[in-house]
Every structure is written in C-alpha cells, then in structure tokens.
Short mmCIF file of C-alpha atoms in Angstrom, two decimals:
data_model
loop_
_atom_site.label_atom_id
_atom_site.label_comp_id
_atom_site.label_asym_id
_atom_site.label_seq_id
_atom_site.Cartn_x
_atom_site.Cartn_y
_atom_site.Cartn_z
CA MET A 253 61.79 -9.49 -37.05
CA LYS A 254 63.55 -11.79 -40.47
CA HIS A 255 59.78 -11.71 -41.36
CA VAL A 256 59.45 -8.37 -41.48
CA ASN A 257 62.64 -6.70 -43.14
CA GLN A 258 61.20 -9.19 -46.05
CA ILE A 259 58.59 -7.34 -45.74
CA HIS A 260 59.86 -3.45 -45.74
CA ALA A 261 62.39 -4.71 -48.16
CA HIS A 262 59.09 -4.94 -50.61
CA LEU A 263 57.63 -2.18 -49.91
CA VAL A 264 60.87 0.36 -50.53
CA HIS A 265 61.43 -1.98 -54.20
CA THR A 266 57.92 -0.89 -55.08
CA GLY A 267 57.87 2.35 -53.56
CA LEU A 268 55.84 2.35 -50.60
CA ASP A 269 58.63 3.06 -48.45
CA GLN A 270 56.85 6.58 -47.60
CA ASN A 271 53.24 5.68 -47.13
CA LEU A 272 52.54 6.24 -43.54
CA TYR A 273 50.15 3.20 -43.31
CA LEU A 274 51.58 0.50 -44.13
CA ILE A 275 55.43 2.36 -42.78
CA GLY A 276 53.32 2.75 -39.39
CA LYS A 277 52.23 -1.00 -39.12
CA ILE A 278 56.48 -1.81 -39.68
CA ILE A 279 57.21 0.76 -36.83
CA VAL A 280 54.73 -0.40 -34.34
CA PHE A 281 55.77 -4.19 -34.43
CA CYS A 282 59.54 -2.99 -33.86
CA ALA A 283 58.65 -0.66 -30.97
CA VAL A 284 55.71 -2.30 -29.09
CA SER A 285 56.39 -5.69 -29.78
CA ASP A 286 58.42 -8.15 -27.48
CA ARG A 287 59.92 -9.70 -30.84
CA GLY A 288 60.75 -6.15 -32.54
CA SER A 289 63.75 -3.67 -32.73
CA MET A 290 64.45 0.43 -31.30
CA ASP A 291 66.79 0.03 -33.46
CA TYR A 292 65.20 -1.03 -36.14
CA ALA A 293 62.52 1.15 -35.56
CA VAL A 294 64.81 4.21 -35.64
CA SER A 295 66.81 3.16 -39.03
CA VAL A 296 62.98 3.03 -40.51
CA PHE A 297 61.82 6.49 -38.84
CA GLN A 298 64.59 8.28 -39.90
CA ASN A 299 63.71 7.56 -43.92
CA ILE A 300 60.59 8.74 -43.44
CA GLU A 301 60.43 11.95 -44.77
CA ASN A 302 57.06 13.81 -43.52
CA PRO A 303 55.63 11.43 -40.20
CA ASP A 304 52.85 11.79 -38.63
CA GLY A 305 51.34 11.93 -34.85
CA PHE A 306 51.08 8.80 -35.19
CA LEU A 307 54.37 7.69 -36.01
CA TRP A 308 56.05 10.04 -32.95
CA ASN A 309 54.42 8.70 -30.44
CA THR A 310 55.21 5.01 -31.74
CA MET A 311 58.78 5.96 -31.50
CA ILE A 312 58.06 7.99 -28.56
CA ARG A 313 55.51 4.66 -26.75
CA GLY A 314 58.60 2.44 -27.67
CA PHE A 315 61.14 3.81 -26.12
CA GLY A 316 59.44 3.63 -22.79
CA ARG A 317 58.76 0.37 -23.33
CA THR A 318 62.39 0.12 -23.20
CA SER A 319 63.17 2.06 -20.60
CA ARG A 320 65.26 4.46 -23.43
CA VAL A 321 63.96 7.28 -21.00
CA GLY A 322 66.06 9.77 -22.43
CA GLU A 323 65.30 9.55 -26.14
CA VAL A 324 62.01 9.84 -25.08
CA PHE A 325 61.79 13.06 -24.60
CA ASP A 326 64.31 14.23 -27.25
CA TYR A 327 62.00 12.92 -30.00
CA TYR A 328 59.27 15.00 -27.90
CA LYS A 329 60.85 17.45 -28.37
CA ARG A 330 62.00 16.56 -32.18
CA MET A 331 58.17 16.21 -32.21
CA GLN A 332 57.83 19.94 -30.60
CA GLU A 333 60.35 21.03 -33.64
CA LYS A 334 58.53 20.18 -36.97
CA GLY A 335 55.21 21.33 -35.79
CA GLU A 336 53.12 17.78 -34.29
CA VAL A 337 51.55 18.71 -31.67
CA ALA A 338 50.65 16.95 -28.93
CA ASP A 339 48.02 14.55 -28.55
CA ASN A 340 46.01 12.42 -25.38
CA PHE A 341 48.54 9.47 -26.63
CA THR A 342 51.49 12.00 -26.63
CA LEU A 343 51.22 12.78 -22.72
CA SER A 344 50.28 9.52 -21.53
CA PHE A 345 53.40 8.05 -22.74
CA LEU A 346 55.74 10.63 -21.48
CA LEU A 347 53.46 10.75 -17.83
CA LYS A 348 54.65 7.14 -17.37
CA VAL A 349 57.32 7.03 -18.22
CA ASN A 350 57.91 10.30 -15.82
CA GLY A 351 56.61 8.13 -13.45
CA GLN A 352 58.90 4.90 -13.44
CA LEU A 353 61.79 7.96 -13.66
CA GLY A 354 60.76 9.55 -10.50
CA SER A 355 61.11 12.92 -11.38
CA ALA A 356 58.89 15.10 -9.68
CA MET A 357 59.88 18.46 -11.30
CA LEU A 358 59.09 16.75 -14.52
CA GLY A 359 56.17 15.23 -13.45
CA LYS A 360 54.64 19.27 -12.56
CA GLN A 361 55.87 20.46 -16.38
CA LEU A 362 53.91 17.59 -18.09
CA HIS A 363 50.85 17.88 -16.32
CA CYS A 364 51.36 22.00 -16.79
CA CYS A 365 52.19 20.74 -20.80
CA THR A 366 48.18 18.72 -20.33
CA LEU A 367 46.31 21.74 -19.05
CA LYS A 368 48.15 23.98 -21.92
CA LEU A 369 46.08 21.58 -24.16
CA GLY A 370 43.07 21.06 -22.23
CA LEU A 371 43.88 17.58 -21.90
CA GLU A 372 43.52 17.25 -18.52
CA THR A 373 39.80 16.26 -18.79
CA HIS A 374 40.68 12.76 -20.71
CA VAL A 375 40.05 10.23 -19.01
CA PHE A 376 42.79 8.12 -20.54
CA VAL A 377 45.57 11.24 -19.78
CA ARG A 378 43.84 12.54 -16.15
CA ASN A 379 44.17 8.74 -14.06
CA THR A 380 48.42 8.39 -15.70
CA ILE A 381 48.63 11.40 -14.65
CA ILE A 382 46.78 10.18 -11.15
CA HIS A 383 49.19 7.23 -11.17
CA MET A 384 52.32 9.28 -11.66
CA TYR A 385 51.76 11.42 -8.31
CA GLY A 386 51.65 7.77 -7.29
CA LEU A 387 54.51 6.75 -8.74
CA LEU A 388 55.89 10.25 -7.44
CA ARG A 389 54.98 9.47 -4.08
CA ASP A 390 52.85 12.71 -3.84
CA ILE A 391 49.68 11.00 -2.40
CA ASP A 392 47.96 14.20 -2.02
CA THR A 393 48.34 15.96 -5.03
CA ALA A 394 46.80 12.42 -6.24
CA CYS A 395 44.16 12.29 -3.91
CA GLN A 396 43.07 15.91 -4.72
CA LEU A 397 43.01 15.40 -9.05
CA PHE A 398 41.00 11.70 -7.66
CA GLU A 399 38.35 13.63 -5.83
CA GLU A 400 38.47 17.09 -8.74
CA ILE A 401 36.68 13.76 -10.68
CA PRO A 402 32.69 14.18 -10.49
CA ARG A 403 32.33 10.98 -11.31
CA PRO A 404 34.72 8.13 -11.25
CA ASP A 405 35.12 5.37 -13.42
CA LEU A 406 36.70 1.88 -12.67
CA VAL A 407 39.90 2.77 -13.94
CA ALA A 408 40.09 5.40 -11.95
CA TRP A 409 39.58 3.53 -8.74
CA ASN A 410 41.95 0.92 -9.30
CA THR A 411 44.68 4.09 -10.39
CA ILE A 412 43.68 5.47 -6.40
CA ILE A 413 43.45 2.54 -4.60
CA ASP A 414 47.24 0.95 -6.49
CA CYS A 415 48.45 4.54 -5.31
CA HIS A 416 47.97 4.44 -1.76
CA VAL A 417 48.72 0.61 -1.86
CA HIS A 418 52.08 1.74 -3.98
CA CYS A 419 52.28 4.58 -0.75
CA GLY A 420 52.08 2.74 1.82
CA LYS A 421 49.24 4.20 2.34
CA HIS A 422 47.29 0.14 2.55
CA LYS A 423 44.96 1.03 4.86
CA GLN A 424 43.57 3.81 3.31
CA ALA A 425 43.54 2.39 0.32
CA LEU A 426 41.25 -0.41 1.52
CA GLU A 427 38.96 2.43 2.76
CA LEU A 428 38.52 2.88 -0.71
CA PHE A 429 37.62 -0.23 -1.55
CA SER A 430 34.48 0.27 0.38
CA ARG A 431 34.25 3.45 -0.52
CA MET A 432 33.90 2.28 -4.84
CA LEU A 433 32.18 -1.12 -3.59
CA ARG A 434 29.19 1.70 -2.23
CA SER A 435 29.31 4.05 -4.71
CA ASN A 436 28.16 1.24 -7.90
CA ILE A 437 31.61 0.73 -8.93
CA LYS A 438 31.83 -3.37 -10.41
CA PRO A 439 35.83 -4.42 -9.06
CA ASP A 440 37.41 -6.02 -12.32
CA GLU A 441 40.72 -8.53 -11.46
CA ALA A 442 42.97 -5.50 -11.29
CA THR A 443 40.69 -4.69 -8.44
CA LEU A 444 40.77 -7.67 -6.94
CA VAL A 445 44.85 -7.50 -6.30
CA VAL A 446 45.55 -4.49 -5.20
CA THR A 447 43.68 -4.34 -2.38
CA LEU A 448 44.66 -8.33 -1.48
CA ALA A 449 48.08 -6.65 -1.65
CA ALA A 450 47.16 -4.40 0.92
CA CYS A 451 45.55 -7.29 2.90
CA SER A 452 48.74 -9.03 3.12
CA ALA A 453 50.94 -5.84 3.87
CA LEU A 454 48.54 -4.88 6.30
CA GLY A 455 47.65 -8.76 8.38
CA ALA A 456 43.96 -7.84 7.43
CA LEU A 457 43.34 -11.39 7.35
CA GLU A 458 39.47 -10.95 8.01
CA PHE A 459 39.17 -8.41 5.45
CA GLY A 460 41.19 -10.63 3.15
CA ARG A 461 38.50 -13.05 3.79
CA TRP A 462 35.66 -10.48 3.02
CA ILE A 463 37.10 -10.05 -0.60
CA HIS A 464 37.54 -13.91 -1.43
CA SER A 465 33.58 -14.43 -0.62
CA ILE A 466 33.26 -11.49 -2.89
CA ILE A 467 35.56 -13.27 -5.08
CA GLY A 468 33.65 -16.12 -4.80
CA GLN A 469 30.28 -14.40 -5.71
CA ALA A 470 30.81 -13.36 -8.94
CA THR A 471 32.68 -16.33 -11.33
CA LEU A 472 34.08 -13.97 -13.31
CA PHE A 473 37.19 -13.77 -11.16
CA ASP A 474 38.85 -16.86 -10.99
CA GLY A 475 41.63 -15.49 -13.40
CA VAL A 476 45.78 -17.28 -11.70
CA SER A 477 46.54 -13.54 -10.99
CA VAL A 478 43.60 -13.11 -8.41
CA CYS A 479 44.01 -16.68 -6.72
CA ASN A 480 47.66 -15.68 -6.80
CA ALA A 481 47.04 -12.37 -5.29
CA LEU A 482 45.29 -14.38 -2.16
CA ILE A 483 47.10 -17.55 -1.93
CA ASP A 484 49.89 -14.26 -1.52
CA MET A 485 47.66 -13.02 1.66
CA TYR A 486 46.82 -15.69 3.75
CA ALA A 487 49.93 -16.47 3.50
CA LYS A 488 51.37 -13.41 5.34
CA CYS A 489 47.93 -13.29 7.41
CA GLY A 490 49.48 -16.44 8.22
CA ALA A 491 46.70 -18.78 7.41
CA VAL A 492 48.77 -21.09 5.88
CA GLU A 493 45.91 -23.78 5.39
CA GLU A 494 43.67 -21.32 3.75
CA ALA A 495 46.42 -20.33 0.80
CA TYR A 496 47.55 -24.22 0.14
CA SER A 497 43.62 -24.49 0.06
CA GLU A 498 43.97 -22.05 -2.74
CA PHE A 499 46.44 -22.74 -3.83
CA ASN A 500 44.95 -26.98 -4.76
CA GLY A 501 42.26 -25.34 -5.98
CA MET A 502 43.62 -23.43 -8.94
CA SER A 503 43.43 -25.49 -12.47
CA LYS A 504 45.44 -23.28 -13.22
CA ARG A 505 49.05 -22.44 -11.94
CA ASN A 506 52.33 -19.75 -13.49
CA ILE A 507 55.82 -19.55 -11.17
CA VAL A 508 54.18 -16.93 -9.47
CA SER A 509 51.50 -19.79 -8.05
CA TRP A 510 54.17 -21.90 -6.82
CA ASN A 511 56.74 -19.27 -5.43
CA SER A 512 54.15 -17.15 -3.34
CA MET A 513 53.51 -21.09 -1.87
CA ILE A 514 56.60 -22.34 -1.38
CA LEU A 515 57.68 -18.83 -0.03
CA GLY A 516 54.43 -19.22 2.43
CA LEU A 517 54.82 -22.67 3.46
CA ALA A 518 58.60 -22.03 4.48
CA ILE A 519 58.15 -19.34 6.29
CA HIS A 520 55.78 -19.91 8.72
CA GLY A 521 57.90 -22.86 9.46
CA HIS A 522 56.39 -26.04 7.17
CA VAL A 523 59.63 -26.52 5.79
CA ASN A 524 59.42 -30.36 4.65
CA GLU A 525 56.24 -29.32 2.68
CA ALA A 526 58.06 -26.18 1.43
CA LEU A 527 60.39 -28.27 -0.16
CA VAL A 528 58.38 -31.59 -0.91
CA LEU A 529 56.39 -28.97 -3.26
CA PHE A 530 59.65 -27.83 -4.55
CA SER A 531 60.32 -31.38 -5.45
CA GLU A 532 56.94 -31.62 -7.22
CA LEU A 533 57.69 -28.29 -9.21
CA LEU A 534 61.15 -29.68 -10.50
CA GLU A 535 60.19 -33.67 -11.54
CA ASP A 536 56.69 -32.52 -13.50
CA GLU A 537 58.26 -29.44 -15.41
CA LEU A 538 54.91 -27.66 -14.95
CA GLU A 539 57.46 -23.58 -14.72
CA ILE A 540 60.96 -23.06 -14.64
CA PRO A 541 62.37 -21.55 -10.71
CA ASN A 542 63.44 -18.77 -10.96
CA ASP A 543 65.57 -16.70 -8.26
CA ILE A 544 62.15 -16.58 -5.61
CA THR A 545 61.83 -20.04 -6.33
CA PHE A 546 64.90 -19.98 -5.03
CA LEU A 547 64.57 -17.69 -2.28
CA GLY A 548 61.65 -19.65 -1.02
CA VAL A 549 63.44 -22.79 -0.54
CA LEU A 550 66.38 -21.56 1.10
CA CYS A 551 64.55 -19.96 3.48
CA ALA A 552 62.66 -24.02 4.08
CA CYS A 553 66.48 -25.11 4.66
CA SER A 554 67.33 -21.74 7.34
CA HIS A 555 64.34 -22.64 9.35
CA GLY A 556 64.81 -25.95 9.05
CA GLY A 557 68.41 -26.18 9.92
CA MET A 558 69.65 -27.94 6.67
CA VAL A 559 72.82 -27.05 6.26
CA ASP A 560 73.88 -29.55 3.20
CA GLU A 561 69.88 -28.57 1.43
CA GLY A 562 71.14 -25.17 1.51
CA ARG A 563 74.40 -24.96 -0.54
CA ARG A 564 73.66 -27.11 -2.43
CA TYR A 565 70.18 -25.38 -3.68
CA PHE A 566 72.26 -22.70 -4.00
CA ASP A 567 74.38 -24.11 -5.99
CA SER A 568 71.95 -25.58 -7.95
CA MET A 569 70.77 -22.39 -8.86
CA ARG A 570 74.37 -21.04 -10.06
CA LYS A 571 75.25 -23.83 -12.15
CA GLU A 572 72.01 -25.67 -13.20
CA TYR A 573 69.17 -22.77 -13.59
CA ARG A 574 72.00 -19.72 -14.37
CA ILE A 575 70.54 -17.85 -11.02
CA GLN A 576 72.62 -15.03 -10.10
CA PRO A 577 72.05 -14.60 -6.59
CA THR A 578 71.09 -11.49 -5.45
CA ILE A 579 71.17 -10.26 -1.08
CA LYS A 580 68.65 -12.27 -0.67
CA HIS A 581 69.84 -15.00 -1.35
CA TYR A 582 73.48 -14.65 0.44
CA GLY A 583 71.27 -13.50 3.12
CA CYS A 584 69.59 -16.99 3.55
CA MET A 585 73.25 -18.37 3.04
CA VAL A 586 74.38 -16.65 5.64
CA ASP A 587 71.51 -17.42 7.71
CA ILE A 588 72.05 -21.03 7.44
CA LEU A 589 75.00 -21.56 8.37
CA GLY A 590 75.30 -19.08 10.49
CA ARG A 591 72.66 -20.63 12.90
CA ALA A 592 74.37 -24.27 12.14
CA GLY A 593 77.49 -21.87 14.57
CA LEU A 594 79.36 -21.74 10.74
CA VAL A 595 80.12 -18.19 11.63
CA GLU A 596 83.54 -18.32 9.45
CA GLU A 597 82.25 -19.24 6.71
CA ALA A 598 79.15 -17.54 6.41
CA TYR A 599 81.54 -14.31 7.07
CA GLU A 600 84.25 -15.67 3.58
CA LEU A 601 80.88 -16.19 1.59
CA ILE A 602 80.54 -11.97 2.36
CA ARG A 603 83.71 -11.75 1.76
CA GLY A 604 83.41 -13.17 -1.86
CA MET A 605 79.79 -11.44 -2.50
CA PRO A 606 79.78 -9.70 -5.70
CA MET A 607 77.84 -7.22 -3.82
CA GLU A 608 78.51 -5.08 -1.55
CA CYS A 609 77.32 -5.83 1.95
CA ASN A 610 74.24 -4.94 3.59
CA ALA A 611 73.59 -4.22 7.11
CA ILE A 612 71.03 -6.73 7.46
CA VAL A 613 73.31 -9.00 5.69
CA TRP A 614 75.59 -7.73 7.96
CA ARG A 615 73.30 -7.81 11.23
CA THR A 616 72.08 -10.94 10.49
CA LEU A 617 75.30 -12.93 11.26
CA LEU A 618 76.91 -10.60 14.14
CA ALA A 619 73.10 -12.30 15.67
CA CYS A 620 74.57 -15.64 15.36
CA CYS A 621 78.19 -15.13 16.27
CA ARG A 622 75.68 -13.84 19.74
CA LEU A 623 74.60 -17.00 19.37
CA HIS A 624 76.99 -19.32 19.74
CA GLY A 625 79.91 -16.17 21.22
CA ASN A 626 81.75 -15.75 18.65
CA VAL A 627 83.89 -12.57 19.73
CA GLU A 628 86.20 -11.96 17.24
CA LEU A 629 84.35 -12.15 14.01
CA GLY A 630 81.90 -10.21 16.61
CA GLU A 631 84.33 -7.49 16.73
CA LYS A 632 84.95 -6.88 13.27
CA VAL A 633 81.12 -7.42 11.91
CA ARG A 634 80.80 -4.77 14.54
CA ARG A 635 82.88 -2.67 12.85
CA HIS A 636 81.63 -2.88 9.28
CA LEU A 637 78.93 -2.43 10.70
CA MET A 638 80.03 0.61 12.88
CA ASN A 639 80.58 2.06 8.82
CA LEU A 640 77.23 1.58 7.14
CA GLU A 641 74.94 2.42 10.25
CA PRO A 642 76.22 3.73 13.55
CA ASP A 643 73.52 4.37 15.50
CA HIS A 644 71.41 1.30 15.20
CA SER A 645 70.40 0.15 18.56
CA SER A 646 70.26 -3.73 17.84
CA ASP A 647 73.83 -4.20 17.18
CA TYR A 648 74.27 -2.61 20.70
CA VAL A 649 72.64 -4.65 21.96
CA LEU A 650 73.79 -7.72 19.80
CA LEU A 651 77.11 -6.89 20.24
CA ALA A 652 76.87 -6.46 24.15
CA ASN A 653 75.08 -9.92 24.74
CA THR A 654 77.58 -11.17 22.54
CA TYR A 655 80.43 -10.02 25.27
CA ALA A 656 77.71 -11.14 28.68
CA SER A 657 77.09 -14.79 27.03
CA MET A 658 81.71 -14.72 27.31
CA GLY A 659 81.23 -14.04 30.95
CA GLN A 660 83.38 -10.05 29.78
CA TRP A 661 81.16 -7.72 31.88
CA ASP A 662 83.26 -4.68 31.76
CA ASP A 663 83.62 -5.27 26.97
CA MET A 664 79.45 -5.37 27.83
CA ALA A 665 79.11 -2.35 29.95
CA ARG A 666 81.42 -0.99 28.09
CA VAL A 667 79.15 -1.29 24.80
CA ARG A 668 76.38 0.48 26.75
CA LYS A 669 77.91 3.33 28.17
CA SER A 670 78.64 3.48 24.45
CA MET A 671 75.09 3.17 23.64
CA ARG A 672 74.39 6.05 26.36
CA GLU A 673 76.29 8.33 25.05
CA LYS A 674 75.08 8.56 22.55
CA GLY A 675 72.49 9.04 22.68
CA VAL A 676 71.17 5.56 21.10
CA GLN A 677 67.59 3.82 22.15
CA LYS A 678 65.41 0.83 21.11
CA PRO A 679 63.23 1.15 19.52
CA LYS A 680 59.52 1.31 21.32
CA PRO A 681 57.78 -2.53 20.57
CA GLY A 682 55.30 -3.10 17.95
CA ASN A 683 52.23 -4.04 18.09
CA SER A 684 51.10 -6.90 15.70
CA LEU A 685 47.96 -5.71 13.23
CA VAL A 686 46.91 -10.00 12.00
CA GLY A 687 44.07 -10.29 11.95
CA VAL A 688 42.34 -7.53 12.88
CA CYS A 689 39.02 -5.89 11.23
CA ILE A 690 39.73 -2.64 9.50
CA PRO A 691 35.84 -0.95 8.77
CA SER A 692 34.17 -0.66 5.57
#
C-alpha cells in the first residue's frame, strides 16, 4: 500500500488521476489484493468524475470480498442511477454475495435481473446462479437450472455436485459424479475434493477407493488439496492405515494435512500416534498449529484419559499461540475432566466460558455425572438442559440412569414417568453406512 500511495500521488501530480485505465489499476489492487485497502479504494473512487462499468464492478467485487454486504448493493444501486448497465461480471459478483448472505428473496430478484438483461445463458452467470441456489439450500431450483443446460461443462458439473454436498444430498452427489464420467467429462481437483467430501459424509469407503484409483491413473491429480481430501475420507471411514499411508506419501503438506491426520488418529483412539505427530509438527516447525490442530490434540487427550496433558495443551493454545478456544475446545476439556471424575471442575469451566454453553456440552457433563454417580450435579446440569432442549430424550435417560446407579429408584421412576407424560420418545436406532458401495 505504501507503493500504491506513492504511485497514486504521482498520477495526481501529473494530471493522470482521471485516466480510467491507470486509476483502475490502483483500485483493483486496493479492492482485490490481500494487501490492499478497501477504504483507500473508496477514497480513490469518490474522486473519479465518470467511472466506467469496470470500476463499478471492481468496487462491488471488493466490498463482497471484504464482506461489506450493505455497500455491495448500495454501489449497485448507485451504478444503476448513473445509467451504467450491469453486465455478466456485475451479476456474478452480486449473486455470489447473496449466496453468502442467504437471502432467498433477494436471490430471486437477482435471478430476475439476469433474465431481464438476457444474461441467463452466460456460462459464468448461469453457474453462479446455480451455486447461489445451492448455498440457499434450494436444491430443486439448482437442479432445474442445471438440467436446462444442453451440454454442461466441467464447472457446471462441479457446481451442482458441490450444491448437493452443501445441502447434505451426498448420495445424489456421488450419482452425479458417476453421471459426469459417463458424459465423458474429465474431473479436475475441485471435482475430486468435493466428491471425496461426499464419500466422507456417507462413509462410502469403496467409492472413495475407486476415486483414489482414478487419481492414481491420472498423475495430474497430486495436489495437496486432493491428498488432504483422501486423508480425510479414509480417516472418517475408519481406514486409518490408508489415511496414514497417504499422509506419509505426500511430498508437500500444509496445516490441513497435519490437522486431518492428527484428528483422524485421535477420533479412532490412536492417542499416542496423534500426539507424536503433533510433536513432530512443533519440533520441525513445519507449520503453525491452529484451532483445528488443538481440537485434534484435545480429542486425543480425551480418548486417552490424559487430564494433565489436556490441561497443558489447552493452556498452551491460549497463552503461547494466542488462539481463542471455541465451544468445541471447551467441550473437549469438559469431556477430559468429566471422564476422569473431575465433574465439579468441568462444571466450573463451563461457568467460566466466554460464550453461552450449548446443549451438547451440557449433555457431555450430564453423561459424566451418570458415569460417576454425581446426582446433585446431574440435577443442576439437567436444569440447564431444560432451558435449552426441554424434550431431548437423552437427557431424561441420562438423569434416570444416574439415579439408578445410586440406587435412587423412586427418583428414577419419577423421571421415566415424566418422560412418558410429555410424550418424549427415544429416537429409532441408526444404521452404519461405512463401506456401503454407492451404485454408479
């Protein structure tokens, strides 16, 4: 920005500050670059007498990139008032911002604008509309628009697959991937990453292995993002050895690679391996750990019953790395303390949290109260849960079992009766899908 200031001063000094091409370069840097300044872009833009469509679009894009949503649509309105006609770039930026904003009504209005301007068949605009509807979780409209495309290109396929994953339609996402291949469209890294994410969510291990074989056949796909997606898929499907093999085979890793492997090992009870891997990360100074890294480490401590280590890592995260713990980190610490019987300390930790505790963390503590037979604290925790989720069956069952573990049968019967009177029922048992082959 220091150099940009100097160049801008030179343009003003030489009378070139109204040259749209030159001043446009200043605004592009300020609005789009990570080292830019949107406020400086605004100050430059305000002194331009007759900005063209490119400059309006750049400002709209910059506001969208910096999440200044109000100014995005304010500038769009001003652009129209100045008689400047929106083009494919304008609409694409606006649609993208609205997808992040999550306004279905505004999304439909923007869709109408593309139709009025005759831009609905423009490839980039059309794909952005589909993506917006995906973000709005209107998967039916997204699918309808996709099916209207005569010959979808790779970007269109990637967009509709990503929409399905975002909306939790993972099986359909895998079916679309198979259909894409049958259409003789070759996947790229973006396709593989999002499809592997669907495999992770479904536990579709065989489908994931099949994708891995495709990657092996095409040596183009050896990027870090694809390898990370493979590690995540194998770990979430329980194939930890395959995840570790993929991790060891990477010539280049980023923090996501380390996080995926540490968390994968931790979740499946490979406590020592997870902590050794974390030590390697710190000793080699390869990457700086972030909040996800410490989530994996605390998860490992929880599975291993390592109270002192958990406390140490939790303090290190805050004091050495200046990482503010999230509700998930506090949840891990509550689990670590609670499993070890330190339920009162866990309760005090919750009370000292800088954010409001959610039902999941309270329920974790209630389960620990049942495990260690602490009826008095269990009743306190149940009262907190009543305010958050009064009809959750697990809370009734956990409290009733806590009474039962201490031989307080009358209290147990009272809780069970209350559960029946309120019509609270246990959910139906689930089914495991790990390794189920999705038909292609």
